[in-house]
Amino acid sequence: MGQLTFLCVYLVLSLTKGEQINRFRRKIPDNILFGAGTSAYQIEGAWNEDGRTESVWDYISHAEPCEIHNCDTGDIAADSYNNYKRDVQMMKEMGLDVYRFSISWNRILPTNSPNNINEAGVAYYNKLIDEMLKYNITPMVTIHHLDVPLQIDELGGWVNPKMVDWFVNYARVLYELFGDRVKTWFTINEPREYCIQRSMKPGFDDYICARHMLLGHAKAYDVYKNEFKAKYGGKVGIVLNSLWYEPESEKDAEAAEDKLQFELGQYAHPIFSKTGDWPPLMKNRIAAKSAAQGLMESRLPEFTPEEVELIKGSSDFFGLNHYTSALVYRNNSVQGFYPSPSYEDDTGVIMYQPETWEKTIAPWHKVVPWGFYKLLNKIREEYGNPPLYVTENGCPTGPGLLDTQRVTFYRKYLNAMLDSIEEGSDVRVYTAWSLMDNFEWMMGYHDKFGMYEVDFNSPTRTRTPRASVFYYKKVIRTRRV
């Protein structure tokens, strides 16, 4: 055992001192599956190899002057395209039940035509899936994880109504290619983030994008239900992201609720509520803002009654990405605080994180486990306690193997999750973000979310376990926190 590995094991034992006897540690329900997650652009590399065409993130990361921290790109990333066997060995070392990854749209359909399938891309994902199944690790696949093909983005991306059909065609291809082995599908990851980031006309495009994404998701769900479910018996859902928003004081309860409905409810309410459609308070606020701006109709596009019925109930589970929380307030200072029109101005709140909250390396990220607990409870109470898959939860650190803060983060957040489960929340999957260090979008390789450290200076992108690997492995093996 190497010295650093020994130190990692020693750290885990030290952090759990007094909990070594299992009966003194908290029991995890037997039905919960544990996993780790990644996404295609963030780890695969091979950006222009074997028939893969450009994605919008290739374009963003290659822009001059560079927009990404340290001018990083995903050109090689963790080179999982060539290191997939090592990745699966890492899953096996930890004893993962499941592994969540995404499939690159432009690696499978380089021209976006379902009649032009890239066989080299298919072969890569077949090898990855089969390698996982060899070790009884269940694949969970995200169809769309932010990286749309560049040619589609140049045509407007999700603001273009044709995107709905393009996405459904792509989803059908994946169901046909991999549905015999993949039984859990996530249609779209974090739709709100894509719509906010790629909106060219704030306050308009982001809502049009959201409408199209909900329709694309619902139609992809419908295709699986009608064409594949009887044959393969799988499940399909969507992945939404949200912070927990805590009112700064009692008088800010409405502001916190508004913020949560604009962020989570914008997508959750149409799918998981009994009535469907946008959240009522969101519809009312945007309609009032639009009228005050002299517009003849609301900037929030309507769904037809048929579309409401299509979207409502179009998910077999609730996928949730959650990382942190914030305080929210609303007073006169919010007037003119944001550009108008905009999503932020429509929401009309100010949010912040107190300096007293535990900090991490990322300015946006604080350790707030009680916020996770409250968010899980909110979903249970508001949406009828759907089966819930925690699809991302993690803590950024700097380089190095002794990631003490990540170990304590997981322990705190798992305990918060168990608190909510004990009160009735139907959590079925917990997925740590992430399996390994990866390209973290605008922050490049600065923020390290991986339980495995990746040496990005090594031609082979060597992976080395951090202390959190040994902690997470122990949690999975003993079924105790």
PDB file of C-alpha atoms in Angstrom, residues 219-413:
ATOM      1  CA  LYS A 219     -42.563  13.073 -26.274  1.00  0.00           C
ATOM      2  CA  ALA A 220     -39.374  11.067 -25.668  1.00  0.00           C
ATOM      3  CA  TYR A 221     -41.082   9.564 -22.605  1.00  0.00           C
ATOM      4  CA  ASP A 222     -44.135   8.771 -24.717  1.00  0.00           C
ATOM      5  CA  VAL A 223     -42.023   7.084 -27.408  1.00  0.00           C
ATOM      6  CA  TYR A 224     -40.429   4.788 -24.843  1.00  0.00           C
ATOM      7  CA  LYS A 225     -43.774   4.004 -23.190  1.00  0.00           C
ATOM      8  CA  ASN A 226     -45.475   3.166 -26.500  1.00  0.00           C
ATOM      9  CA  GLU A 227     -42.649   1.559 -28.475  1.00  0.00           C
ATOM     10  CA  PHE A 228     -40.120   0.088 -26.037  1.00  0.00           C
ATOM     11  CA  LYS A 229     -41.486  -0.376 -22.506  1.00  0.00           C
ATOM     12  CA  ALA A 230     -43.318  -3.635 -23.215  1.00  0.00           C
ATOM     13  CA  LYS A 231     -40.163  -5.095 -24.736  1.00  0.00           C
ATOM     14  CA  TYR A 232     -37.509  -3.788 -22.349  1.00  0.00           C
ATOM     15  CA  GLY A 233     -39.409  -2.864 -19.172  1.00  0.00           C
ATOM     16  CA  GLY A 234     -37.281   0.182 -18.418  1.00  0.00           C
ATOM     17  CA  LYS A 235     -38.010   3.545 -16.813  1.00  0.00           C
ATOM     18  CA  VAL A 236     -37.693   7.085 -18.133  1.00  0.00           C
ATOM     19  CA  GLY A 237     -37.476  10.353 -16.213  1.00  0.00           C
ATOM     20  CA  ILE A 238     -36.003  13.839 -16.216  1.00  0.00           C
ATOM     21  CA  VAL A 239     -33.252  15.402 -14.067  1.00  0.00           C
ATOM     22  CA  LEU A 240     -33.988  18.781 -12.483  1.00  0.00           C
ATOM     23  CA  ASN A 241     -31.597  20.886 -10.454  1.00  0.00           C
ATOM     24  CA  SER A 242     -32.358  23.153  -7.546  1.00  0.00           C
ATOM     25  CA  LEU A 243     -30.863  24.843  -4.552  1.00  0.00           C
ATOM     26  CA  TRP A 244     -32.896  25.052  -1.371  1.00  0.00           C
ATOM     27  CA  TYR A 245     -34.042  28.630  -0.789  1.00  0.00           C
ATOM     28  CA  GLU A 246     -34.472  29.594   2.829  1.00  0.00           C
ATOM     29  CA  PRO A 247     -36.274  32.864   3.680  1.00  0.00           C
ATOM     30  CA  GLU A 248     -33.966  35.359   5.355  1.00  0.00           C
ATOM     31  CA  SER A 249     -36.777  36.147   7.821  1.00  0.00           C
ATOM     32  CA  GLU A 250     -40.420  35.220   8.308  1.00  0.00           C
ATOM     33  CA  LYS A 251     -41.551  38.073   6.066  1.00  0.00           C
ATOM     34  CA  ASP A 252     -39.522  36.581   3.190  1.00  0.00           C
ATOM     35  CA  ALA A 253     -41.371  33.254   3.064  1.00  0.00           C
ATOM     36  CA  GLU A 254     -43.228  34.306  -0.089  1.00  0.00           C
ATOM     37  CA  ALA A 255     -39.990  35.394  -1.778  1.00  0.00           C
ATOM     38  CA  ALA A 256     -38.345  32.045  -1.022  1.00  0.00           C
ATOM     39  CA  GLU A 257     -41.375  30.167  -2.360  1.00  0.00           C
ATOM     40  CA  ASP A 258     -41.374  32.284  -5.528  1.00  0.00           C
ATOM     41  CA  LYS A 259     -37.709  31.555  -6.117  1.00  0.00           C
ATOM     42  CA  LEU A 260     -38.218  27.823  -5.637  1.00  0.00           C
ATOM     43  CA  GLN A 261     -41.199  27.773  -7.999  1.00  0.00           C
ATOM     44  CA  PHE A 262     -39.333  29.702 -10.689  1.00  0.00           C
ATOM     45  CA  GLU A 263     -36.338  27.364 -10.422  1.00  0.00           C
ATOM     46  CA  LEU A 264     -37.638  23.886  -9.577  1.00  0.00           C
ATOM     47  CA  GLY A 265     -41.369  24.328 -10.118  1.00  0.00           C
ATOM     48  CA  GLN A 266     -40.932  25.681 -13.641  1.00  0.00           C
ATOM     49  CA  TYR A 267     -40.207  22.113 -14.758  1.00  0.00           C
ATOM     50  CA  ALA A 268     -41.496  20.010 -11.879  1.00  0.00           C
ATOM     51  CA  HIS A 269     -45.010  21.474 -11.727  1.00  0.00           C
ATOM     52  CA  PRO A 270     -45.960  20.638 -15.345  1.00  0.00           C
ATOM     53  CA  ILE A 271     -44.741  17.047 -14.911  1.00  0.00           C
ATOM     54  CA  PHE A 272     -45.441  16.095 -11.303  1.00  0.00           C
ATOM     55  CA  SER A 273     -48.388  18.207 -10.128  1.00  0.00           C
ATOM     56  CA  LYS A 274     -51.973  17.003 -10.474  1.00  0.00           C
ATOM     57  CA  THR A 275     -52.964  20.026 -12.554  1.00  0.00           C
ATOM     58  CA  GLY A 276     -49.924  20.233 -14.845  1.00  0.00           C
ATOM     59  CA  ASP A 277     -48.941  23.464 -16.630  1.00  0.00           C
ATOM     60  CA  TRP A 278     -46.595  26.149 -15.306  1.00  0.00           C
ATOM     61  CA  PRO A 279     -46.733  27.009 -11.588  1.00  0.00           C
ATOM     62  CA  PRO A 280     -49.654  29.450 -11.080  1.00  0.00           C
ATOM     63  CA  LEU A 281     -47.560  32.051  -9.259  1.00  0.00           C
ATOM     64  CA  MET A 282     -45.026  31.989 -12.108  1.00  0.00           C
ATOM     65  CA  LYS A 283     -47.788  32.508 -14.686  1.00  0.00           C
ATOM     66  CA  ASN A 284     -49.265  35.363 -12.681  1.00  0.00           C
ATOM     67  CA  ARG A 285     -45.968  37.180 -12.049  1.00  0.00           C
ATOM     68  CA  ILE A 286     -44.804  37.008 -15.673  1.00  0.00           C
ATOM     69  CA  ALA A 287     -48.235  38.048 -16.995  1.00  0.00           C
ATOM     70  CA  ALA A 288     -48.276  41.064 -14.676  1.00  0.00           C
ATOM     71  CA  LYS A 289     -44.692  42.010 -15.574  1.00  0.00           C
ATOM     72  CA  SER A 290     -45.438  41.637 -19.288  1.00  0.00           C
ATOM     73  CA  ALA A 291     -48.499  43.888 -19.040  1.00  0.00           C
ATOM     74  CA  ALA A 292     -46.500  46.520 -17.149  1.00  0.00           C
ATOM     75  CA  GLN A 293     -43.906  46.385 -19.936  1.00  0.00           C
ATOM     76  CA  GLY A 294     -46.591  47.240 -22.489  1.00  0.00           C
ATOM     77  CA  LEU A 295     -46.785  43.786 -24.076  1.00  0.00           C
ATOM     78  CA  MET A 296     -50.057  42.485 -25.477  1.00  0.00           C
ATOM     79  CA  GLU A 297     -49.544  39.005 -24.022  1.00  0.00           C
ATOM     80  CA  SER A 298     -47.425  37.229 -21.449  1.00  0.00           C
ATOM     81  CA  ARG A 299     -43.836  36.427 -22.320  1.00  0.00           C
ATOM     82  CA  LEU A 300     -44.443  32.960 -20.842  1.00  0.00           C
ATOM     83  CA  PRO A 301     -45.756  30.819 -23.734  1.00  0.00           C
ATOM     84  CA  GLU A 302     -48.880  28.796 -23.118  1.00  0.00           C
ATOM     85  CA  PHE A 303     -49.349  25.049 -23.405  1.00  0.00           C
ATOM     86  CA  THR A 304     -52.367  23.733 -25.245  1.00  0.00           C
ATOM     87  CA  PRO A 305     -54.697  21.464 -23.239  1.00  0.00           C
ATOM     88  CA  GLU A 306     -53.320  18.520 -25.232  1.00  0.00           C
ATOM     89  CA  GLU A 307     -49.764  19.484 -24.375  1.00  0.00           C
ATOM     90  CA  VAL A 308     -50.622  19.801 -20.683  1.00  0.00           C
ATOM     91  CA  GLU A 309     -51.955  16.238 -20.722  1.00  0.00           C
ATOM     92  CA  LEU A 310     -48.895  14.991 -22.633  1.00  0.00           C
ATOM     93  CA  ILE A 311     -46.443  16.522 -20.155  1.00  0.00           C
ATOM     94  CA  LYS A 312     -48.353  15.725 -16.960  1.00  0.00           C
ATOM     95  CA  GLY A 313     -47.095  12.470 -15.446  1.00  0.00           C
ATOM     96  CA  SER A 314     -44.341  12.043 -18.037  1.00  0.00           C
ATOM     97  CA  SER A 315     -41.708  10.754 -15.620  1.00  0.00           C
ATOM     98  CA  ASP A 316     -41.333   7.452 -13.786  1.00  0.00           C
ATOM     99  CA  PHE A 317     -39.256   9.113 -11.056  1.00  0.00           C
ATOM    100  CA  PHE A 318     -38.009  12.515  -9.919  1.00  0.00           C
ATOM    101  CA  GLY A 319     -34.333  13.045 -10.787  1.00  0.00           C
ATOM    102  CA  LEU A 320     -32.679  15.692  -8.594  1.00  0.00           C
ATOM    103  CA  ASN A 321     -29.304  17.408  -8.790  1.00  0.00           C
ATOM    104  CA  HIS A 322     -28.540  19.347  -5.609  1.00  0.00           C
ATOM    105  CA  TYR A 323     -25.359  20.960  -4.328  1.00  0.00           C
ATOM    106  CA  THR A 324     -26.060  23.850  -1.973  1.00  0.00           C
ATOM    107  CA  SER A 325     -28.572  26.357  -0.559  1.00  0.00           C
ATOM    108  CA  ALA A 326     -29.069  30.104  -0.221  1.00  0.00           C
ATOM    109  CA  LEU A 327     -31.000  32.716   1.750  1.00  0.00           C
ATOM    110  CA  VAL A 328     -33.630  34.783  -0.072  1.00  0.00           C
ATOM    111  CA  TYR A 329     -35.252  38.142   0.600  1.00  0.00           C
ATOM    112  CA  ARG A 330     -37.335  40.732  -1.221  1.00  0.00           C
ATOM    113  CA  ASN A 331     -37.535  44.460  -0.444  1.00  0.00           C
ATOM    114  CA  ASN A 332     -37.579  47.741  -2.343  1.00  0.00           C
ATOM    115  CA  SER A 333     -33.964  47.281  -3.406  1.00  0.00           C
ATOM    116  CA  VAL A 334     -35.012  44.549  -5.840  1.00  0.00           C
ATOM    117  CA  GLN A 335     -36.615  47.206  -8.059  1.00  0.00           C
ATOM    118  CA  GLY A 336     -34.135  47.805 -10.861  1.00  0.00           C
ATOM    119  CA  PHE A 337     -31.683  45.295  -9.398  1.00  0.00           C
ATOM    120  CA  TYR A 338     -31.933  43.057 -12.483  1.00  0.00           C
ATOM    121  CA  PRO A 339     -32.228  43.868 -16.199  1.00  0.00           C
ATOM    122  CA  SER A 340     -35.824  43.966 -17.403  1.00  0.00           C
ATOM    123  CA  PRO A 341     -37.209  41.869 -18.919  1.00  0.00           C
ATOM    124  CA  SER A 342     -35.350  38.851 -17.569  1.00  0.00           C
ATOM    125  CA  TYR A 343     -35.929  35.644 -15.658  1.00  0.00           C
ATOM    126  CA  GLU A 344     -34.294  37.224 -12.585  1.00  0.00           C
ATOM    127  CA  ASP A 345     -36.460  40.342 -12.778  1.00  0.00           C
ATOM    128  CA  ASP A 346     -39.579  38.198 -13.149  1.00  0.00           C
ATOM    129  CA  THR A 347     -38.628  36.227 -10.037  1.00  0.00           C
ATOM    130  CA  GLY A 348     -37.946  39.445  -8.165  1.00  0.00           C
ATOM    131  CA  VAL A 349     -35.835  38.226  -5.258  1.00  0.00           C
ATOM    132  CA  ILE A 350     -32.273  38.614  -4.029  1.00  0.00           C
ATOM    133  CA  MET A 351     -30.331  35.600  -2.840  1.00  0.00           C
ATOM    134  CA  TYR A 352     -27.028  35.191  -1.023  1.00  0.00           C
ATOM    135  CA  GLN A 353     -25.051  32.785   1.160  1.00  0.00           C
ATOM    136  CA  PRO A 354     -23.933  33.973   4.599  1.00  0.00           C
ATOM    137  CA  GLU A 355     -20.224  34.108   5.320  1.00  0.00           C
ATOM    138  CA  THR A 356     -20.853  32.013   8.413  1.00  0.00           C
ATOM    139  CA  TRP A 357     -21.838  28.972   6.303  1.00  0.00           C
ATOM    140  CA  GLU A 358     -19.097  26.413   5.693  1.00  0.00           C
ATOM    141  CA  LYS A 359     -17.113  27.399   2.604  1.00  0.00           C
ATOM    142  CA  THR A 360     -15.601  25.213  -0.123  1.00  0.00           C
ATOM    143  CA  ILE A 361     -13.169  26.050  -2.922  1.00  0.00           C
ATOM    144  CA  ALA A 362     -16.017  27.263  -5.171  1.00  0.00           C
ATOM    145  CA  PRO A 363     -17.475  30.702  -4.299  1.00  0.00           C
ATOM    146  CA  TRP A 364     -21.016  29.510  -5.132  1.00  0.00           C
ATOM    147  CA  HIS A 365     -20.831  26.382  -3.008  1.00  0.00           C
ATOM    148  CA  LYS A 366     -21.439  26.184   0.744  1.00  0.00           C
ATOM    149  CA  VAL A 367     -22.035  23.044   2.815  1.00  0.00           C
ATOM    150  CA  VAL A 368     -25.686  23.213   3.939  1.00  0.00           C
ATOM    151  CA  PRO A 369     -27.003  19.687   4.626  1.00  0.00           C
ATOM    152  CA  TRP A 370     -30.201  20.935   6.280  1.00  0.00           C
ATOM    153  CA  GLY A 371     -31.097  22.571   2.969  1.00  0.00           C
ATOM    154  CA  PHE A 372     -30.923  19.175   1.249  1.00  0.00           C
ATOM    155  CA  TYR A 373     -33.234  17.759   3.913  1.00  0.00           C
ATOM    156  CA  LYS A 374     -35.754  20.569   3.431  1.00  0.00           C
ATOM    157  CA  LEU A 375     -35.672  20.266  -0.359  1.00  0.00           C
ATOM    158  CA  LEU A 376     -36.354  16.518  -0.234  1.00  0.00           C
ATOM    159  CA  ASN A 377     -39.263  17.163   2.122  1.00  0.00           C
ATOM    160  CA  LYS A 378     -40.629  19.889  -0.164  1.00  0.00           C
ATOM    161  CA  ILE A 379     -40.629  17.542  -3.152  1.00  0.00           C
ATOM    162  CA  ARG A 380     -42.373  14.851  -1.105  1.00  0.00           C
ATOM    163  CA  GLU A 381     -45.079  17.212   0.107  1.00  0.00           C
ATOM    164  CA  GLU A 382     -45.646  19.183  -3.096  1.00  0.00           C
ATOM    165  CA  TYR A 383     -45.489  16.450  -5.717  1.00  0.00           C
ATOM    166  CA  GLY A 384     -47.059  13.438  -4.058  1.00  0.00           C
ATOM    167  CA  ASN A 385     -43.861  11.726  -2.878  1.00  0.00           C
ATOM    168  CA  PRO A 386     -42.581  10.419  -6.224  1.00  0.00           C
ATOM    169  CA  PRO A 387     -39.751   7.865  -6.344  1.00  0.00           C
ATOM    170  CA  LEU A 388     -36.726  10.128  -6.050  1.00  0.00           C
ATOM    171  CA  TYR A 389     -33.305   9.588  -7.614  1.00  0.00           C
ATOM    172  CA  VAL A 390     -30.564  11.858  -6.304  1.00  0.00           C
ATOM    173  CA  THR A 391     -28.691  12.107  -9.596  1.00  0.00           C
ATOM    174  CA  GLU A 392     -25.951  14.539  -8.507  1.00  0.00           C
ATOM    175  CA  ASN A 393     -24.638  15.626  -5.119  1.00  0.00           C
ATOM    176  CA  GLY A 394     -21.055  16.578  -4.476  1.00  0.00           C
ATOM    177  CA  CYS A 395     -18.419  18.876  -3.068  1.00  0.00           C
ATOM    178  CA  PRO A 396     -15.625  20.714  -4.937  1.00  0.00           C
ATOM    179  CA  THR A 397     -12.104  20.636  -3.509  1.00  0.00           C
ATOM    180  CA  GLY A 398      -8.628  21.526  -4.659  1.00  0.00           C
ATOM    181  CA  PRO A 399      -6.001  19.031  -5.837  1.00  0.00           C
ATOM    182  CA  GLY A 400      -4.660  16.305  -3.575  1.00  0.00           C
ATOM    183  CA  LEU A 401      -5.807  12.970  -2.214  1.00  0.00           C
ATOM    184  CA  LEU A 402      -6.731  13.919   1.359  1.00  0.00           C
ATOM    185  CA  ASP A 403     -10.153  15.367   0.550  1.00  0.00           C
ATOM    186  CA  THR A 404     -11.305  15.621   4.153  1.00  0.00           C
ATOM    187  CA  GLN A 405     -14.049  18.120   3.384  1.00  0.00           C
ATOM    188  CA  ARG A 406     -15.594  15.868   0.733  1.00  0.00           C
ATOM    189  CA  VAL A 407     -15.711  12.953   3.175  1.00  0.00           C
ATOM    190  CA  THR A 408     -17.498  15.028   5.813  1.00  0.00           C
ATOM    191  CA  PHE A 409     -19.751  16.549   3.130  1.00  0.00           C
ATOM    192  CA  TYR A 410     -20.979  13.118   2.070  1.00  0.00           C
ATOM    193  CA  ARG A 411     -21.494  12.034   5.655  1.00  0.00           C
ATOM    194  CA  LYS A 412     -23.540  15.148   6.447  1.00  0.00           C
ATOM    195  CA  TYR A 413     -25.630  15.028   3.286  1.00  0.00           C
TER     196      TYR A 413
END
